[in-house]
Amino acid sequence: TEISCNLLPRSRRLLLLLNPFGGKGNALQWCQNHILPMITEADVSFNLIQTERQNHARELVQSISLDEWDGIVVISGDGLLHEVINGLMERPDWEEAVKIPLGILPCGSGNAVAAAINCSAGFEQVLGQELLTNCTLLLCHGAVSPLDLVSITTASGTRVFSFLSVAWGFISDVDIESEKYRHMGPARFTVGTVVRLVSLNTYRGRLSYLPAPDCAAHRPILRSITVAANGSLPFQHLPLHRTVSDMGLCEERQAFCFHEMESAEEPTPSPSSPSSSSSFHASSFSFETLSEVVVDKRPQHTDLPKVLPNRLPSAQQMHGPLDDFLAPLEQPVPKSWVTVEDDFVLVLAIYQTHLGADLFTMPTACFNDGLIHLCFVKAGISRAALIRLFLAMEKGTHFEQESPYCVHLPVRAFRIEPLTQKGIITIDGERVEYGPIQGQIHHGIANLVTG
Ligand code: ADP
Ligand code: MG
């Protein structure tokens, strides 16, 4: 009998987009010497396209036929991934389009997402070619994880989708001012940080946010996990050690990344409930010390106050998901939000573990935890404390310092209203117009190749 070719697993087809000017400008060389040999070995077929200008990748992904590809991989920094995601979200078929697995092979100066992938795979924090090799290996392995995106609206009504961060103050100043040291590669951020520390600015503004439910405590240490059972499983207690390992939680990191994680194993039936089930989801959690897991059938997010859709500007509803937590920027924030007015050294909304390859800024973050980690440092912090903070960030130990000037809040949505006239705001490290800006999480709407 004949064996049909259709029965054989066909090799994955990847669209590789390379920015020849990313980082120190050696992306093409690294691609030829390191990436292509590895992915060829892994039986991945590919088309390699070099971007010719800014927004080239963004336009390209708007028109390509997505059935032809098993994934889109950027060989560059975070900037090119930002273009690709936004190009996909601008398509009429955005909802399907943004589900295409996205990969990143770090050849830029800002390689935060690559560092986050490397970290979540359990590799040691590395830089440069080592990071590239790890990420190429993970890409060849090919496992995909849902990725949260944050929908950001600026004063002019522009809406963009962000996968990394919104920054105002110290961090965005360093990011943009250090562009002139681009030839140094990632070292530009270190030099930029020192320069900024010498002439430290503070910014007055209003910061508003919608706290994430069950996240009243700021200390990111897990206490209990509320698990939503599938189907008709009655309420029951699960042994935590097992649940933790089933869900792939790394205990030392005390991460709280349980949303929509499934276990193929059956939970151990407790005396109160003889039934068993094939899988369960974690839906919410609180912090303190590790203690117990409680099964809860509440659907996710239903307890959150939402803004009525008719209050949203019509332009927002044309493409992309509805920003149901946000009121229009020219209106006050919804009543359930919290507002603080203060002088800030920095405000940072981050949704990945890393802000750069050696900045382990938010160790508790997760690709699809449904959370925006809102951080701010208030004016009054000493330069010495700020230096300590940034030095400790390499290892991710900065939260141990417990400075009263530093605040971290898990939120679903936020608004920044600068009162200081001049400043820099960045989205995913790219400068945007300065002024009021707000955003909300869209849980797991994209897919990232995490290996
Ligand atoms: P880096 O991390 O080094 O900044 P990125 O991937 O973030 O690298 O790219 C930086 C910027 O370069 C992005 O804003 C991207 O849009 C832009 N870009 C992409 N391709 C080109 C090109 N061929 N020429 C100039 N700019 C480009
Ligand atoms: Mg996240």
Coordinates of C-alpha atoms and ligand atoms in Angstrom, one line a residue:
T1 CA 0.0 0.0 0.0
E2 CA 1.0 3.5 -0.6
I3 CA 1.8 5.9 2.2
S4 CA 0.3 9.2 1.6
C5 CA 2.5 12.2 2.1
N6 CA -0.4 13.8 4.1
L7 CA 0.1 11.2 6.8
L8 CA 3.6 12.5 7.5
P9 CA 3.9 15.4 9.8
R10 CA 4.9 18.4 7.6
S11 CA 7.6 20.7 8.8
R12 CA 6.5 24.0 10.4
R13 CA 6.6 27.0 8.1
L14 CA 7.8 30.2 9.8
L15 CA 7.8 33.7 8.5
L16 CA 11.0 35.3 9.7
L17 CA 11.1 39.1 9.8
L18 CA 14.6 40.5 10.4
N19 CA 15.4 44.1 11.3
P20 CA 19.0 44.6 9.9
F21 CA 19.4 47.7 12.1
G22 CA 18.2 46.2 15.4
G23 CA 20.6 46.4 18.3
K24 CA 24.2 46.8 17.1
G25 CA 23.1 46.0 13.6
N26 CA 24.4 42.4 13.5
A27 CA 21.0 40.7 13.3
L28 CA 21.7 39.3 9.8
Q29 CA 25.1 38.0 10.7
W30 CA 23.7 36.3 13.9
C31 CA 20.8 34.9 11.9
Q32 CA 23.1 33.3 9.3
N33 CA 25.6 32.0 11.8
H34 CA 23.3 30.9 14.7
I35 CA 19.6 30.9 13.9
L36 CA 19.4 29.3 10.4
P37 CA 21.6 26.3 11.1
M38 CA 19.6 25.5 14.2
I39 CA 16.1 25.8 12.7
T40 CA 17.2 24.0 9.6
E41 CA 18.4 21.1 11.8
A42 CA 15.0 21.2 13.5
D43 CA 13.3 20.7 10.1
V44 CA 11.6 24.1 10.2
S45 CA 11.0 25.6 6.8
F46 CA 11.0 29.4 6.5
N47 CA 10.9 32.6 4.5
L48 CA 13.3 35.3 5.7
I49 CA 12.3 38.9 5.0
Q50 CA 14.5 41.8 5.9
T51 CA 12.6 44.9 6.9
E52 CA 13.5 47.9 4.8
R53 CA 12.0 50.7 6.9
Q54 CA 10.0 51.4 10.0
N55 CA 6.4 50.0 9.8
H56 CA 7.4 47.7 7.0
A57 CA 6.7 44.6 9.1
R58 CA 3.5 46.2 10.3
E59 CA 2.2 46.7 6.8
L60 CA 3.4 43.3 5.7
V61 CA 1.4 41.3 8.3
Q62 CA -1.7 43.3 7.4
S63 CA -1.9 41.8 4.0
I64 CA -0.3 38.3 4.2
S65 CA -2.4 35.1 4.0
L66 CA -2.0 33.7 7.5
D67 CA -3.0 30.1 6.6
E68 CA 0.4 29.8 4.8
W69 CA 2.3 30.2 8.1
D70 CA 2.6 28.3 11.4
G71 CA 4.1 31.3 13.0
I72 CA 5.6 34.8 12.6
V73 CA 9.1 35.2 14.2
V74 CA 10.8 38.6 14.6
I75 CA 14.6 38.6 14.6
S76 CA 15.1 41.9 16.2
G77 CA 14.2 43.7 19.5
D78 CA 10.9 44.3 21.1
G79 CA 10.1 47.1 18.6
L80 CA 9.6 44.8 15.7
L81 CA 7.3 42.5 17.7
H82 CA 5.3 45.6 18.6
E83 CA 4.9 46.4 14.9
V84 CA 3.8 42.8 14.1
I85 CA 1.2 42.6 16.9
N86 CA -0.3 46.0 15.9
G87 CA -0.3 45.1 12.2
L88 CA -2.3 41.9 13.1
M89 CA -4.7 43.8 15.3
E90 CA -5.4 46.3 12.4
R91 CA -6.7 43.5 10.2
P92 CA -10.5 43.1 9.8
D93 CA -9.9 39.4 11.0
W94 CA -7.9 40.6 14.0
E95 CA -9.4 38.1 16.4
E96 CA -8.2 35.1 14.4
A97 CA -5.1 36.8 13.0
V98 CA -3.6 37.7 16.4
K99 CA -3.8 34.0 17.4
I100 CA -1.0 33.1 15.0
P101 CA 2.0 31.9 17.2
L102 CA 4.5 34.8 17.5
G103 CA 8.1 34.2 18.2
I104 CA 11.1 36.5 19.0
L105 CA 14.8 35.8 18.5
P106 CA 16.6 38.5 20.3
C107 CA 18.9 40.7 18.1
G108 CA 17.9 44.1 19.3
S109 CA 19.0 46.3 22.2
G110 CA 15.6 45.9 24.0
N111 CA 15.1 42.2 24.4
A112 CA 12.6 42.0 27.3
V113 CA 10.2 39.5 25.9
A114 CA 13.1 37.1 24.8
A115 CA 14.4 37.4 28.4
A116 CA 10.9 36.6 29.8
I117 CA 10.7 33.5 27.5
N118 CA 14.2 32.4 28.6
C119 CA 13.2 32.9 32.3
S120 CA 9.9 31.1 32.0
A121 CA 11.7 28.1 30.4
G122 CA 13.8 27.9 33.6
F123 CA 17.1 29.0 31.9
E124 CA 19.5 31.2 33.8
Q125 CA 19.4 34.9 32.9
V126 CA 21.9 35.4 30.0
L127 CA 22.6 38.1 27.5
G128 CA 23.6 38.4 23.8
Q129 CA 24.3 35.3 21.8
E130 CA 23.6 33.0 24.8
L131 CA 20.1 34.4 25.0
L132 CA 19.7 34.1 21.3
T133 CA 20.7 30.4 21.4
N134 CA 18.3 29.6 24.2
C135 CA 15.4 31.4 22.4
T136 CA 16.2 29.6 19.1
L137 CA 16.1 26.3 20.9
L138 CA 12.8 27.1 22.5
L139 CA 11.5 28.2 19.1
C140 CA 12.5 24.9 17.6
H141 CA 10.7 23.1 20.5
G142 CA 7.7 25.3 19.5
A143 CA 5.3 25.1 22.4
V144 CA 2.9 28.1 22.5
S145 CA 1.5 30.0 25.5
P146 CA -1.4 32.5 25.5
L147 CA -0.2 36.1 25.8
D148 CA -2.1 39.0 27.4
L149 CA -2.2 42.2 25.5
V150 CA -2.9 45.6 26.9
S151 CA -5.0 48.0 24.8
I152 CA -3.7 51.5 25.3
T153 CA -5.5 54.7 24.3
T154 CA -3.7 58.1 24.1
A155 CA -5.2 61.6 24.1
S156 CA -5.5 61.8 20.3
G157 CA -7.7 58.7 20.4
T158 CA -5.0 56.5 19.0
R159 CA -5.2 52.9 20.2
V160 CA -2.3 50.5 20.3
F161 CA -1.8 47.0 21.6
S162 CA 1.1 46.5 24.0
F163 CA 2.7 43.4 25.3
L164 CA 5.4 44.8 27.6
S165 CA 5.0 48.1 29.3
V166 CA 3.9 51.7 29.6
A167 CA 6.5 53.9 31.2
W168 CA 6.5 57.5 32.4
G169 CA 9.4 59.3 34.1
F170 CA 12.8 57.7 34.9
I171 CA 12.4 54.6 32.8
S172 CA 11.1 56.2 29.6
D173 CA 13.6 59.0 30.0
V174 CA 16.4 56.5 30.1
D175 CA 15.0 54.4 27.3
I176 CA 14.6 57.4 24.9
E177 CA 17.6 59.5 25.9
S178 CA 19.9 56.5 25.6
E179 CA 19.0 56.0 21.9
K180 CA 22.1 58.1 21.2
Y181 CA 24.2 55.3 22.7
R182 CA 22.6 52.7 20.4
H183 CA 26.0 51.6 19.1
M184 CA 26.8 50.2 22.6
G185 CA 24.0 47.6 22.4
P186 CA 22.2 46.8 25.7
A187 CA 24.9 48.7 27.7
R188 CA 23.2 51.9 26.5
F189 CA 20.6 51.4 29.3
T190 CA 23.3 51.3 32.0
V191 CA 24.9 54.5 30.7
G192 CA 21.5 56.2 30.3
T193 CA 20.6 55.2 33.9
V194 CA 23.7 56.8 35.4
V195 CA 23.2 60.0 33.3
R196 CA 19.5 60.2 34.5
L197 CA 20.4 59.6 38.1
V198 CA 22.7 62.6 38.2
S199 CA 20.0 64.9 37.0
L200 CA 17.0 63.3 38.6
N201 CA 13.6 64.6 37.5
T202 CA 10.2 64.2 39.3
Y203 CA 6.8 64.4 37.6
R204 CA 3.5 65.5 39.0
G205 CA 0.5 63.6 37.9
R206 CA -2.7 61.7 38.7
L207 CA -2.5 57.9 38.6
S208 CA -5.8 55.9 38.6
Y209 CA -6.3 52.2 38.5
L210 CA -8.8 49.4 38.7
P211 CA -7.4 47.0 41.3
A212 CA -7.3 43.3 40.3
P213 CA -9.8 41.3 42.5
D214 CA -8.3 39.4 45.5
C215 CA -5.1 41.4 45.2
A216 CA -5.5 43.7 48.2
A217 CA -2.1 42.7 49.6
H218 CA 0.9 43.8 47.7
R219 CA 3.3 41.2 49.0
P220 CA 3.4 38.7 46.1
I221 CA 3.6 35.5 48.3
L222 CA 1.0 32.9 47.6
R223 CA -1.5 32.0 50.3
S224 CA -4.4 30.2 48.7
I225 CA -5.5 29.5 45.2
T226 CA -9.1 29.5 44.3
V227 CA -9.7 26.9 41.6
A228 CA -12.6 26.9 39.3
A229 CA -13.5 23.3 38.5
N230 CA -14.6 22.3 35.1
G231 CA -18.0 20.7 34.5
S232 CA -20.1 19.7 37.5
L233 CA -17.3 19.0 40.0
P234 CA -18.5 19.7 43.5
F235 CA -16.5 22.0 45.7
Q236 CA -13.5 20.3 47.3
H237 CA -10.0 20.9 48.7
L238 CA -7.0 19.8 46.7
P239 CA -3.6 19.2 48.2
L240 CA -1.6 22.3 47.4
H241 CA 1.9 20.7 46.7
R242 CA 0.3 18.7 44.0
T243 CA -1.7 21.5 42.5
V244 CA 1.3 23.7 42.5
S245 CA 3.5 21.3 40.6
D246 CA 0.6 20.3 38.3
M247 CA 0.2 23.8 37.3
G248 CA 3.8 24.3 36.6
L249 CA 4.3 26.8 39.3
C250 CA 7.9 27.4 40.3
E251 CA 7.6 27.7 44.1
E252 CA 10.7 29.8 44.8
R253 CA 9.4 32.4 42.5
Q254 CA 6.0 32.4 44.2
A255 CA 4.5 33.4 40.9
F256 CA 0.7 33.9 40.7
C257 CA 0.1 32.8 37.2
F258 CA -2.8 30.4 37.5
H259 CA -5.3 31.7 35.0
E260 CA -6.5 29.2 32.6
M261 CA -3.8 26.8 33.3
E262 CA -5.0 23.3 33.0
S263 CA -3.9 20.0 34.5
A264 CA -4.4 16.9 32.6
E265 CA -4.2 14.9 35.8
E266 CA -7.1 14.1 38.0
P267 CA -7.3 16.1 41.3
T268 CA -7.2 13.8 44.3
P269 CA -10.8 13.2 45.5
S270 CA -11.2 14.6 49.0
P271 CA -13.4 12.8 51.6
S272 CA -16.1 15.4 51.1
S273 CA -16.4 14.7 47.5
P274 CA -15.9 11.3 45.9
S275 CA -16.1 12.6 42.3
S276 CA -13.1 13.2 40.2
S277 CA -12.6 15.5 37.2
S278 CA -10.2 15.6 34.3
S279 CA -9.0 19.2 34.7
F280 CA -9.4 22.4 36.6
H281 CA -8.6 26.1 36.2
A282 CA -7.3 28.5 38.7
S283 CA -9.3 31.6 38.7
S284 CA -8.1 33.8 41.5
F285 CA -5.7 33.8 44.5
S286 CA -4.6 35.8 47.4
F287 CA -1.2 36.3 49.0
E288 CA 0.6 35.7 52.2
T289 CA 1.8 32.2 53.1
L290 CA 1.3 29.0 51.1
S291 CA -1.7 27.2 52.7
E292 CA -4.6 25.7 50.8
V293 CA -6.4 25.4 47.6
V294 CA -10.1 25.9 47.5
V295 CA -12.3 24.9 44.6
D296 CA -14.6 27.6 43.5
K297 CA -16.9 27.6 40.4
R298 CA -17.2 31.3 40.0
P299 CA -16.5 32.3 36.4
Q300 CA -13.6 34.6 36.0
H301 CA -13.9 38.4 36.0
T302 CA -17.7 38.5 36.5
D303 CA -17.4 40.3 39.8
L304 CA -15.6 43.2 38.1
P305 CA -17.5 46.4 37.6
K306 CA -17.6 47.2 33.9
V307 CA -18.3 50.4 32.0
L308 CA -21.3 50.3 29.8
P309 CA -20.4 49.9 26.2
N310 CA -22.5 52.9 25.1
R311 CA -20.0 55.1 26.9
L312 CA -17.2 54.1 24.6
P313 CA -16.3 56.2 21.6
S314 CA -17.5 54.5 18.5
A315 CA -14.0 54.5 16.8
Q316 CA -12.8 52.1 19.5
Q317 CA -15.3 49.5 18.5
M318 CA -14.2 49.2 14.9
H319 CA -11.1 47.0 15.4
G320 CA -10.0 44.9 18.3
P321 CA -11.7 43.9 21.5
L322 CA -14.0 46.2 23.5
D323 CA -12.2 48.1 26.3
D324 CA -15.0 47.4 28.8
F325 CA -13.1 48.6 31.9
L326 CA -12.3 52.0 30.5
A327 CA -14.3 55.3 30.4
P328 CA -13.3 57.7 27.6
L329 CA -10.2 59.6 28.5
E330 CA -12.0 63.0 28.6
Q331 CA -14.4 61.6 31.3
P332 CA -13.6 60.8 34.9
V333 CA -12.5 57.2 35.7
P334 CA -15.3 54.8 36.8
K335 CA -16.3 54.9 40.5
S336 CA -14.7 51.6 41.3
W337 CA -11.2 52.9 40.4
V338 CA -8.7 54.4 42.8
T339 CA -6.9 57.7 42.1
V340 CA -3.6 59.0 43.6
E341 CA -2.2 62.4 42.9
D342 CA 1.5 62.8 43.7
D343 CA 5.0 63.6 42.5
F344 CA 6.6 60.6 40.9
V345 CA 10.1 59.6 39.9
L346 CA 8.6 57.0 37.7
V347 CA 5.4 55.2 36.8
L348 CA 5.6 51.8 35.2
A349 CA 2.9 49.4 34.0
I350 CA 4.6 46.2 33.2
Y351 CA 3.1 42.8 32.1
Q352 CA 6.3 40.7 31.6
T353 CA 8.9 39.5 34.0
H354 CA 11.6 41.5 32.3
L355 CA 12.0 45.1 31.1
G356 CA 15.3 44.3 29.4
A357 CA 17.5 41.3 29.1
D358 CA 19.1 42.1 32.5
L359 CA 16.2 43.8 34.1
F360 CA 14.2 41.2 36.1
T361 CA 11.7 43.9 37.0
M362 CA 8.6 41.9 37.8
P363 CA 9.5 38.4 38.9
T364 CA 5.9 37.5 39.6
A365 CA 4.6 38.4 36.2
C366 CA 3.4 35.8 33.8
F367 CA 2.5 35.8 30.0
N368 CA -1.2 35.3 30.7
D369 CA -1.9 36.1 34.3
G370 CA -4.5 38.7 33.2
L371 CA -2.6 41.3 35.2
I372 CA -1.0 44.7 34.7
H373 CA 1.6 45.2 37.3
L374 CA 1.4 48.9 38.1
C375 CA 4.5 50.2 39.9
F376 CA 5.5 53.7 40.9
V377 CA 8.3 55.3 42.8
K378 CA 7.3 58.5 44.6
A379 CA 9.4 61.7 44.8
G380 CA 11.5 61.8 48.0
I381 CA 13.3 58.6 47.4
S382 CA 17.1 59.1 47.8
R383 CA 19.4 58.7 44.9
A384 CA 21.2 56.0 46.8
A385 CA 18.0 54.1 47.3
L386 CA 17.1 54.5 43.6
I387 CA 20.6 53.2 42.6
R388 CA 20.1 50.2 45.0
L389 CA 16.7 49.6 43.4
F390 CA 18.1 49.4 39.9
L391 CA 21.2 47.4 40.9
A392 CA 19.0 44.8 42.6
M393 CA 16.7 44.7 39.6
E394 CA 19.2 42.6 37.6
K395 CA 18.6 39.7 40.0
G396 CA 14.9 40.6 40.7
T397 CA 15.5 41.1 44.4
H398 CA 14.5 44.8 44.5
F399 CA 11.1 44.1 46.1
E400 CA 13.0 42.9 49.2
Q401 CA 14.0 46.5 49.9
E402 CA 10.5 47.4 50.9
S403 CA 11.0 51.1 50.4
P404 CA 8.0 53.2 51.4
Y405 CA 8.5 55.2 48.2
C406 CA 8.0 52.2 45.9
V407 CA 4.5 50.8 45.3
H408 CA 3.4 47.7 43.3
L409 CA -0.2 47.0 42.6
P410 CA -1.7 44.3 40.4
V411 CA -4.5 46.0 38.3
R412 CA -6.8 45.3 35.4
A413 CA -6.7 48.9 34.0
F414 CA -4.9 52.2 34.6
R415 CA -4.9 55.8 33.6
I416 CA -1.9 58.2 33.8
E417 CA -2.7 62.0 33.7
P418 CA 0.6 63.9 33.7
L419 CA 0.4 67.4 35.3
T420 CA 4.0 68.3 34.6
Q421 CA 4.2 70.0 31.2
K422 CA 7.0 68.1 29.5
G423 CA 8.0 64.5 29.7
I424 CA 8.4 61.2 27.9
I425 CA 5.9 58.3 27.7
T426 CA 6.8 55.0 26.1
I427 CA 4.7 52.0 25.1
D428 CA 6.8 48.8 24.8
G429 CA 9.9 51.1 24.8
E430 CA 8.7 53.2 21.8
R431 CA 8.0 56.9 22.4
V432 CA 4.3 58.0 22.1
E433 CA 2.6 61.4 22.4
Y434 CA 2.9 62.9 25.9
G435 CA -0.3 63.4 27.7
P436 CA -3.1 61.4 29.4
I437 CA -3.0 57.7 28.6
Q438 CA -4.9 54.7 29.7
G439 CA -5.0 51.0 29.1
Q440 CA -6.7 47.7 30.1
I441 CA -5.7 44.1 30.0
H442 CA -7.1 41.7 27.3
H443 CA -6.5 38.3 28.8
G444 CA -4.7 35.8 26.6
I445 CA -5.8 37.1 23.2
A446 CA -2.5 36.5 21.5
N447 CA -0.1 33.5 21.4
L448 CA 3.6 33.5 22.0
V449 CA 6.1 30.7 21.2
T450 CA 7.6 30.0 24.6
G451 CA 9.0 26.5 24.0
Ligands
ADP1 P1 16.1 47.6 19.1 O1 15.8 46.8 20.2 O2 17.5 47.6 18.7 O3 15.6 49.0 19.2 P2 13.8 47.0 17.4 O4 13.4 45.7 16.9 O5 13.1 47.4 18.6 O6 15.4 46.9 17.8 O7 13.7 48.0 16.3 C1 13.9 49.4 16.5 C2 13.0 50.2 15.6 O8 13.5 50.0 14.2 C3 11.6 49.7 15.6 O9 10.8 50.9 15.9 C4 11.3 49.3 14.2 O10 10.0 49.7 13.7 C5 12.4 50.0 13.4 N1 12.8 49.3 12.1 C6 12.5 48.1 11.7 N2 13.1 47.8 10.5 C7 13.8 49.0 10.2 C8 14.6 49.3 9.1 N3 14.8 48.5 8.1 N4 15.1 50.5 9.1 C9 14.9 51.4 10.1 N5 14.1 51.1 11.2 C10 13.6 49.9 11.2
MG2 MG 1.1 39.1 32.4

